PDB file of C-alpha atoms in Angstrom:
ATOM      1  CA  MET A 411     114.521 194.659 -12.818  1.00  0.00           C
ATOM      2  CA  TYR A 412     116.359 192.487 -10.458  1.00  0.00           C
ATOM      3  CA  ASP A 413     115.741 188.786 -10.155  1.00  0.00           C
ATOM      4  CA  ILE A 414     116.574 187.766  -6.624  1.00  0.00           C
ATOM      5  CA  ARG A 415     116.369 184.067  -5.827  1.00  0.00           C
ATOM      6  CA  PHE A 416     116.915 182.224  -2.548  1.00  0.00           C
ATOM      7  CA  TRP A 417     118.104 178.713  -2.885  1.00  0.00           C
ATOM      8  CA  LEU A 418     117.081 176.413   0.000  1.00  0.00           C
ATOM      9  CA  ARG A 419     119.983 174.068   0.411  1.00  0.00           C
ATOM     10  CA  ASP A 420     118.911 172.104   3.560  1.00  0.00           C
ATOM     11  CA  SER A 421     115.608 171.214   4.814  1.00  0.00           C
ATOM     12  CA  ILE A 422     113.980 169.523   7.923  1.00  0.00           C
ATOM     13  CA  TYR A 423     111.174 167.013   8.100  1.00  0.00           C
ATOM     14  CA  ILE A 424     109.499 165.312  11.057  1.00  0.00           C
ATOM     15  CA  GLU A 425     109.519 161.424  11.356  1.00  0.00           C
ATOM     16  CA  GLN A 426     108.432 159.070  14.075  1.00  0.00           C
ATOM     17  CA  PRO A 427     111.648 156.952  14.398  1.00  0.00           C
ATOM     18  CA  LYS A 428     111.565 153.277  15.216  1.00  0.00           C
ATOM     19  CA  ILE A 429     113.553 152.976  18.550  1.00  0.00           C
ATOM     20  CA  ARG A 430     114.224 149.920  20.406  1.00  0.00           C
ATOM     21  CA  PHE A 431     116.164 149.576  23.714  1.00  0.00           C
ATOM     22  CA  LEU A 432     118.539 146.661  23.363  1.00  0.00           C
ATOM     23  CA  LYS A 433     118.314 145.674  27.078  1.00  0.00           C
ATOM     24  CA  GLN A 434     122.001 146.207  27.583  1.00  0.00           C
ATOM     25  CA  VAL A 435     122.930 148.255  30.716  1.00  0.00           C
ATOM     26  CA  TYR A 436     125.970 149.425  32.594  1.00  0.00           C
ATOM     27  CA  ILE A 437     125.523 151.161  35.923  1.00  0.00           C
ATOM     28  CA  GLU A 438     128.268 152.817  37.926  1.00  0.00           C
ATOM     29  CA  LEU A 439     127.812 154.571  41.240  1.00  0.00           C
ATOM     30  CA  LYS A 440     130.203 156.607  43.262  1.00  0.00           C
ATOM     31  CA  GLY A 441     129.922 156.428  47.068  1.00  0.00           C
ATOM     32  CA  SER A 442     131.715 157.931  50.038  1.00  0.00           C
ATOM     33  CA  HIS A 443     135.557 157.770  49.991  1.00  0.00           C
ATOM     34  CA  GLN A 444     135.294 157.631  46.086  1.00  0.00           C
ATOM     35  CA  THR A 445     134.186 153.965  46.339  1.00  0.00           C
ATOM     36  CA  ILE A 446     132.986 152.678  42.898  1.00  0.00           C
ATOM     37  CA  TYR A 447     130.077 150.180  42.550  1.00  0.00           C
ATOM     38  CA  ALA A 448     129.011 148.789  39.243  1.00  0.00           C
ATOM     39  CA  TRP A 449     126.849 146.204  37.350  1.00  0.00           C
ATOM     40  CA  SER A 450     126.231 145.276  33.768  1.00  0.00           C
ATOM     41  CA  THR A 451     123.923 143.029  31.786  1.00  0.00           C
ATOM     42  CA  TYR A 452     127.043 141.415  30.378  1.00  0.00           C
ATOM     43  CA  THR A 453     127.991 138.662  32.944  1.00  0.00           C
ATOM     44  CA  ASP A 454     131.621 138.454  31.696  1.00  0.00           C
ATOM     45  CA  LEU A 455     132.055 142.159  32.634  1.00  0.00           C
ATOM     46  CA  ASN A 456     130.595 141.587  36.027  1.00  0.00           C
ATOM     47  CA  SER A 457     133.438 139.063  36.697  1.00  0.00           C
ATOM     48  CA  GLN A 458     135.818 141.814  36.108  1.00  0.00           C
ATOM     49  CA  LEU A 459     134.240 144.057  38.904  1.00  0.00           C
ATOM     50  CA  SER A 460     135.017 141.723  41.761  1.00  0.00           C
ATOM     51  CA  SER A 461     134.277 143.313  45.057  1.00  0.00           C
ATOM     52  CA  ASN A 462     132.631 146.342  43.462  1.00  0.00           C
ATOM     53  CA  LEU A 463     129.931 144.381  42.014  1.00  0.00           C
ATOM     54  CA  ILE A 464     126.294 145.319  42.901  1.00  0.00           C
ATOM     55  CA  ILE A 465     123.114 143.274  41.977  1.00  0.00           C
ATOM     56  CA  PRO A 466     120.142 145.601  41.301  1.00  0.00           C
ATOM     57  CA  HIS A 467     116.563 144.598  40.847  1.00  0.00           C
ATOM     58  CA  MET A 468     115.574 145.853  37.469  1.00  0.00           C
ATOM     59  CA  SER A 469     112.222 146.215  35.612  1.00  0.00           C
ATOM     60  CA  ILE A 470     111.862 147.359  32.009  1.00  0.00           C
ATOM     61  CA  GLN A 471     108.719 148.289  29.914  1.00  0.00           C
ATOM     62  CA  GLN A 472     108.801 149.374  26.186  1.00  0.00           C
ATOM     63  CA  LEU A 473     105.242 150.507  25.498  1.00  0.00           C
ATOM     64  CA  ASP A 474     103.390 150.964  22.304  1.00  0.00           C
ATOM     65  CA  ASP A 475     100.627 153.361  23.491  1.00  0.00           C
ATOM     66  CA  ASP A 476      98.816 153.701  20.194  1.00  0.00           C
ATOM     67  CA  TYR A 477      99.368 150.046  18.954  1.00  0.00           C
ATOM     68  CA  ASP A 478     100.952 151.076  15.656  1.00  0.00           C
ATOM     69  CA  GLY A 479     103.726 148.567  16.093  1.00  0.00           C
ATOM     70  CA  ILE A 480     106.380 151.321  17.055  1.00  0.00           C
ATOM     71  CA  TYR A 481     107.339 151.735  20.690  1.00  0.00           C
ATOM     72  CA  ASP A 482     106.485 155.208  22.201  1.00  0.00           C
ATOM     73  CA  LYS A 483     108.300 155.091  25.441  1.00  0.00           C
ATOM     74  CA  LEU A 484     110.691 153.220  27.788  1.00  0.00           C
ATOM     75  CA  LYS A 485     110.172 152.885  31.555  1.00  0.00           C
ATOM     76  CA  MET A 486     112.868 151.493  33.735  1.00  0.00           C
ATOM     77  CA  LYS A 487     113.174 151.052  37.467  1.00  0.00           C
ATOM     78  CA  PHE A 488     116.277 149.993  39.388  1.00  0.00           C
ATOM     79  CA  GLN A 489     116.211 149.172  43.066  1.00  0.00           C
ATOM     80  CA  ILE A 490     119.768 148.791  44.226  1.00  0.00           C
ATOM     81  CA  PRO A 491     120.471 147.295  47.775  1.00  0.00           C
ATOM     82  CA  ILE A 492     123.730 149.244  48.828  1.00  0.00           C
ATOM     83  CA  GLU A 493     124.802 150.733  52.202  1.00  0.00           C
ATOM     84  CA  ASP A 494     126.508 153.995  51.319  1.00  0.00           C
ATOM     85  CA  LYS A 495     126.045 157.748  50.478  1.00  0.00           C
ATOM     86  CA  ILE A 496     125.856 157.768  46.616  1.00  0.00           C
ATOM     87  CA  SER A 497     126.865 161.057  44.975  1.00  0.00           C
ATOM     88  CA  ASN A 498     127.389 160.169  41.330  1.00  0.00           C
ATOM     89  CA  LEU A 499     125.504 158.163  38.776  1.00  0.00           C
ATOM     90  CA  TYR A 500     126.669 156.990  35.338  1.00  0.00           C
ATOM     91  CA  LEU A 501     124.235 154.865  33.347  1.00  0.00           C
ATOM     92  CA  LEU A 502     124.940 153.538  29.898  1.00  0.00           C
ATOM     93  CA  LEU A 503     121.978 152.316  27.786  1.00  0.00           C
ATOM     94  CA  LEU A 504     122.222 150.858  24.248  1.00  0.00           C
ATOM     95  CA  PHE A 505     119.610 151.477  21.499  1.00  0.00           C
ATOM     96  CA  SER A 506     118.791 150.786  17.900  1.00  0.00           C
ATOM     97  CA  TYR A 507     117.430 153.657  15.883  1.00  0.00           C
ATOM     98  CA  GLN A 508     115.703 153.618  12.447  1.00  0.00           C
ATOM     99  CA  LEU A 509     114.445 156.119  10.017  1.00  0.00           C
ATOM    100  CA  LYS A 510     112.784 155.195   6.592  1.00  0.00           C
ATOM    101  CA  ASP A 511     110.582 158.129   5.224  1.00  0.00           C
ATOM    102  CA  ARG A 512     112.697 160.560   3.365  1.00  0.00           C
ATOM    103  CA  VAL A 513     116.144 159.211   4.519  1.00  0.00           C
ATOM    104  CA  ASN A 514     117.147 155.585   5.486  1.00  0.00           C
ATOM    105  CA  LEU A 515     119.193 155.271   8.473  1.00  0.00           C
ATOM    106  CA  ILE A 516     119.883 152.195  10.681  1.00  0.00           C
ATOM    107  CA  MET A 517     122.164 152.756  13.689  1.00  0.00           C
ATOM    108  CA  GLN A 518     123.114 151.238  17.113  1.00  0.00           C
ATOM    109  CA  THR A 519     123.942 154.038  19.661  1.00  0.00           C
ATOM    110  CA  PRO A 520     124.934 154.267  23.414  1.00  0.00           C
ATOM    111  CA  LEU A 521     123.146 156.740  25.551  1.00  0.00           C
ATOM    112  CA  ILE A 522     124.765 158.334  28.497  1.00  0.00           C
ATOM    113  CA  ILE A 523     122.748 159.421  31.612  1.00  0.00           C
ATOM    114  CA  GLN A 524     124.804 161.112  34.483  1.00  0.00           C
ATOM    115  CA  PHE A 525     123.737 162.742  37.759  1.00  0.00           C
ATOM    116  CA  ASP A 526     125.881 164.329  40.503  1.00  0.00           C
ATOM    117  CA  THR A 527     125.223 165.658  43.964  1.00  0.00           C
ATOM    118  CA  PRO A 528     127.546 167.226  46.560  1.00  0.00           C
ATOM    119  CA  ASN A 529     129.315 164.523  48.390  1.00  0.00           C
ATOM    120  CA  VAL A 530     128.037 165.779  51.743  1.00  0.00           C
ATOM    121  CA  LEU A 531     124.388 165.074  50.735  1.00  0.00           C
ATOM    122  CA  GLY A 532     124.241 162.034  48.367  1.00  0.00           C
ATOM    123  CA  PHE A 533     120.870 160.684  46.964  1.00  0.00           C
ATOM    124  CA  CYS A 534     118.657 157.798  47.702  1.00  0.00           C
ATOM    125  CA  LYS A 535     116.227 158.241  44.992  1.00  0.00           C
ATOM    126  CA  TYR A 536     116.645 159.691  41.320  1.00  0.00           C
ATOM    127  CA  SER A 537     113.912 160.164  38.737  1.00  0.00           C
ATOM    128  CA  MET A 538     114.379 161.294  35.135  1.00  0.00           C
ATOM    129  CA  TYR A 539     111.879 162.104  32.517  1.00  0.00           C
ATOM    130  CA  GLY A 540     113.110 163.000  28.935  1.00  0.00           C
ATOM    131  CA  GLN A 541     112.657 162.667  25.230  1.00  0.00           C
ATOM    132  CA  LEU A 542     115.019 160.802  22.892  1.00  0.00           C
ATOM    133  CA  SER A 543     116.065 163.238  20.234  1.00  0.00           C
ATOM    134  CA  LEU A 544     118.176 162.865  17.135  1.00  0.00           C
ATOM    135  CA  TYR A 545     121.345 164.956  17.241  1.00  0.00           C
ATOM    136  CA  GLN A 546     123.095 165.678  13.781  1.00  0.00           C
ATOM    137  CA  ARG A 547     126.253 167.424  12.921  1.00  0.00           C
ATOM    138  CA  GLU A 548     125.580 166.689   9.334  1.00  0.00           C
ATOM    139  CA  PRO A 549     122.537 166.173   7.123  1.00  0.00           C
ATOM    140  CA  LEU A 550     121.499 162.656   6.094  1.00  0.00           C
ATOM    141  CA  LEU A 551     121.374 162.141   2.396  1.00  0.00           C
ATOM    142  CA  GLU A 552     118.353 160.601   0.621  1.00  0.00           C
ATOM    143  CA  GLY A 553     118.453 157.739  -1.780  1.00  0.00           C
ATOM    144  CA  TYR A 554     120.607 155.173   0.007  1.00  0.00           C
ATOM    145  CA  MET A 555     120.643 153.109   3.134  1.00  0.00           C
ATOM    146  CA  ASN A 556     123.027 154.722   5.701  1.00  0.00           C
ATOM    147  CA  THR A 557     124.417 151.976   7.925  1.00  0.00           C
ATOM    148  CA  VAL A 558     127.701 153.489   8.775  1.00  0.00           C
ATOM    149  CA  TYR A 559     126.914 153.929  12.408  1.00  0.00           C
ATOM    150  CA  ASN A 560     125.066 150.401  12.741  1.00  0.00           C
ATOM    151  CA  ASN A 561     127.946 149.152  15.006  1.00  0.00           C
ATOM    152  CA  SER A 562     127.992 148.526  18.713  1.00  0.00           C
ATOM    153  CA  ILE A 563     130.466 150.146  21.225  1.00  0.00           C
ATOM    154  CA  ILE A 564     130.536 146.720  22.784  1.00  0.00           C
ATOM    155  CA  ASN A 565     132.672 144.134  21.023  1.00  0.00           C
ATOM    156  CA  ASN A 566     130.505 141.032  20.476  1.00  0.00           C
ATOM    157  CA  GLU A 567     133.467 138.558  21.088  1.00  0.00           C
ATOM    158  CA  GLN A 568     135.457 140.206  23.786  1.00  0.00           C
ATOM    159  CA  HIS A 569     133.715 142.346  26.507  1.00  0.00           C
ATOM    160  CA  LYS A 570     136.199 144.678  28.194  1.00  0.00           C
ATOM    161  CA  LEU A 571     135.293 146.946  31.067  1.00  0.00           C
ATOM    162  CA  LYS A 572     137.413 149.945  29.809  1.00  0.00           C
ATOM    163  CA  ASP A 573     135.181 149.831  26.581  1.00  0.00           C
ATOM    164  CA  ILE A 574     132.053 150.936  28.389  1.00  0.00           C
ATOM    165  CA  GLN A 575     133.544 153.418  30.995  1.00  0.00           C
ATOM    166  CA  LEU A 576     132.490 157.068  30.675  1.00  0.00           C
ATOM    167  CA  GLU A 577     135.676 158.460  28.975  1.00  0.00           C
ATOM    168  CA  THR A 578     135.551 155.810  26.308  1.00  0.00           C
ATOM    169  CA  VAL A 579     132.023 156.142  25.514  1.00  0.00           C
ATOM    170  CA  GLN A 580     132.307 159.843  25.217  1.00  0.00           C
ATOM    171  CA  LYS A 581     135.199 159.660  22.768  1.00  0.00           C
ATOM    172  CA  PHE A 582     133.216 157.055  20.782  1.00  0.00           C
ATOM    173  CA  LEU A 583     130.188 159.422  20.439  1.00  0.00           C
ATOM    174  CA  ASN A 584     132.397 162.446  19.577  1.00  0.00           C
ATOM    175  CA  LYS A 585     133.539 160.633  16.515  1.00  0.00           C
ATOM    176  CA  ARG A 586     130.060 160.364  15.388  1.00  0.00           C
ATOM    177  CA  HIS A 587     128.175 162.931  13.514  1.00  0.00           C
ATOM    178  CA  ILE A 588     124.693 161.464  14.297  1.00  0.00           C
ATOM    179  CA  THR A 589     123.806 160.301  17.819  1.00  0.00           C
ATOM    180  CA  LEU A 590     120.890 160.463  20.269  1.00  0.00           C
ATOM    181  CA  LYS A 591     120.555 162.825  23.111  1.00  0.00           C
ATOM    182  CA  ILE A 592     117.841 163.443  25.835  1.00  0.00           C
ATOM    183  CA  ASP A 593     116.211 166.750  25.167  1.00  0.00           C
ATOM    184  CA  PRO A 594     114.278 168.004  27.064  1.00  0.00           C
ATOM    185  CA  LYS A 595     115.277 166.260  30.271  1.00  0.00           C
ATOM    186  CA  TYR A 596     113.690 166.722  33.685  1.00  0.00           C
ATOM    187  CA  GLU A 597     115.268 165.405  36.959  1.00  0.00           C
ATOM    188  CA  THR A 598     114.161 165.068  40.569  1.00  0.00           C
ATOM    189  CA  TRP A 599     116.196 163.657  43.544  1.00  0.00           C
ATOM    190  CA  THR A 600     115.925 162.833  47.113  1.00  0.00           C
ATOM    191  CA  PRO A 601     118.960 163.385  49.411  1.00  0.00           C
ATOM    192  CA  GLY A 602     120.035 160.882  51.861  1.00  0.00           C
ATOM    193  CA  SER A 603     121.704 157.417  52.097  1.00  0.00           C
ATOM    194  CA  ALA A 604     120.672 154.158  50.804  1.00  0.00           C
ATOM    195  CA  ASN A 605     120.734 150.960  52.914  1.00  0.00           C
ATOM    196  CA  LEU A 606     119.655 147.337  52.595  1.00  0.00           C
ATOM    197  CA  LEU A 607     116.165 148.028  53.884  1.00  0.00           C
ATOM    198  CA  ASN A 608     115.774 151.122  51.900  1.00  0.00           C
ATOM    199  CA  PRO A 609     117.654 150.536  48.639  1.00  0.00           C
ATOM    200  CA  LEU A 610     118.737 153.252  46.095  1.00  0.00           C
ATOM    201  CA  VAL A 611     115.881 153.744  43.582  1.00  0.00           C
ATOM    202  CA  LEU A 612     116.309 154.976  40.061  1.00  0.00           C
ATOM    203  CA  ASN A 613     113.120 155.718  37.880  1.00  0.00           C
ATOM    204  CA  LEU A 614     113.708 156.463  34.224  1.00  0.00           C
ATOM    205  CA  THR A 615     111.113 157.274  31.526  1.00  0.00           C
ATOM    206  CA  LEU A 616     112.218 158.106  27.965  1.00  0.00           C
ATOM    207  CA  PHE A 617     109.705 159.212  25.451  1.00  0.00           C
ATOM    208  CA  TYR A 618     110.150 158.176  21.700  1.00  0.00           C
ATOM    209  CA  LYS A 619     108.619 161.155  20.089  1.00  0.00           C
ATOM    210  CA  PRO A 620     108.644 162.261  16.375  1.00  0.00           C
ATOM    211  CA  ASN A 621     112.199 163.763  15.576  1.00  0.00           C
ATOM    212  CA  LYS A 622     113.374 166.555  13.337  1.00  0.00           C
ATOM    213  CA  VAL A 623     115.565 165.095  10.576  1.00  0.00           C
ATOM    214  CA  TRP A 624     118.059 167.408   8.767  1.00  0.00           C
ATOM    215  CA  TYR A 625     118.622 166.476   5.188  1.00  0.00           C
ATOM    216  CA  PRO A 626     120.086 168.318   2.028  1.00  0.00           C
ATOM    217  CA  PHE A 627     117.357 169.717  -0.328  1.00  0.00           C
ATOM    218  CA  LEU A 628     118.792 169.040  -3.756  1.00  0.00           C
TER     219      LEU A 628
END
């Protein structure tokens, strides 16, 4: 008689995370002739942009749909008065993220949103709808508070433009085993050029749904 046993080494559970948008933003647009336009919520970074600085009108809503004290979604809208054909968008948003059921995790993390169109078309409106999901390259351990990623990509004392540019942020995220990603994601866009009377419009909706959490089953 054979005694065959299957040992479950890892497991997954579902938790509604506590997600909070930290209201820190960096926007970078690429126009015709490779012209770069940018803006940040950090005023000292804006001073480093000189003639490339744009001033958007921004509205932000973090909504608690079921009144349980935890945000369920983030809605953002940008209207950017700019006269150019925009072909590339790079948007950086900063979030705090917390788990507390089976595992305890507190982290701050940047989130990258990118969009490209052929230069000949450009876009005058972009809309994105997606869900913020936990991405793990390793399981989270039970029994202690995990704060190893509770640090910001932005230095609180010295803000440098190079720290929030795309290549730097990608390297920062690649070093982390736990981050956030947008999955699934749906995008729509309207081709054309923006101008001062018809500004570039960006509409973003991010849903904070329950996440799958990977942890070792000991």
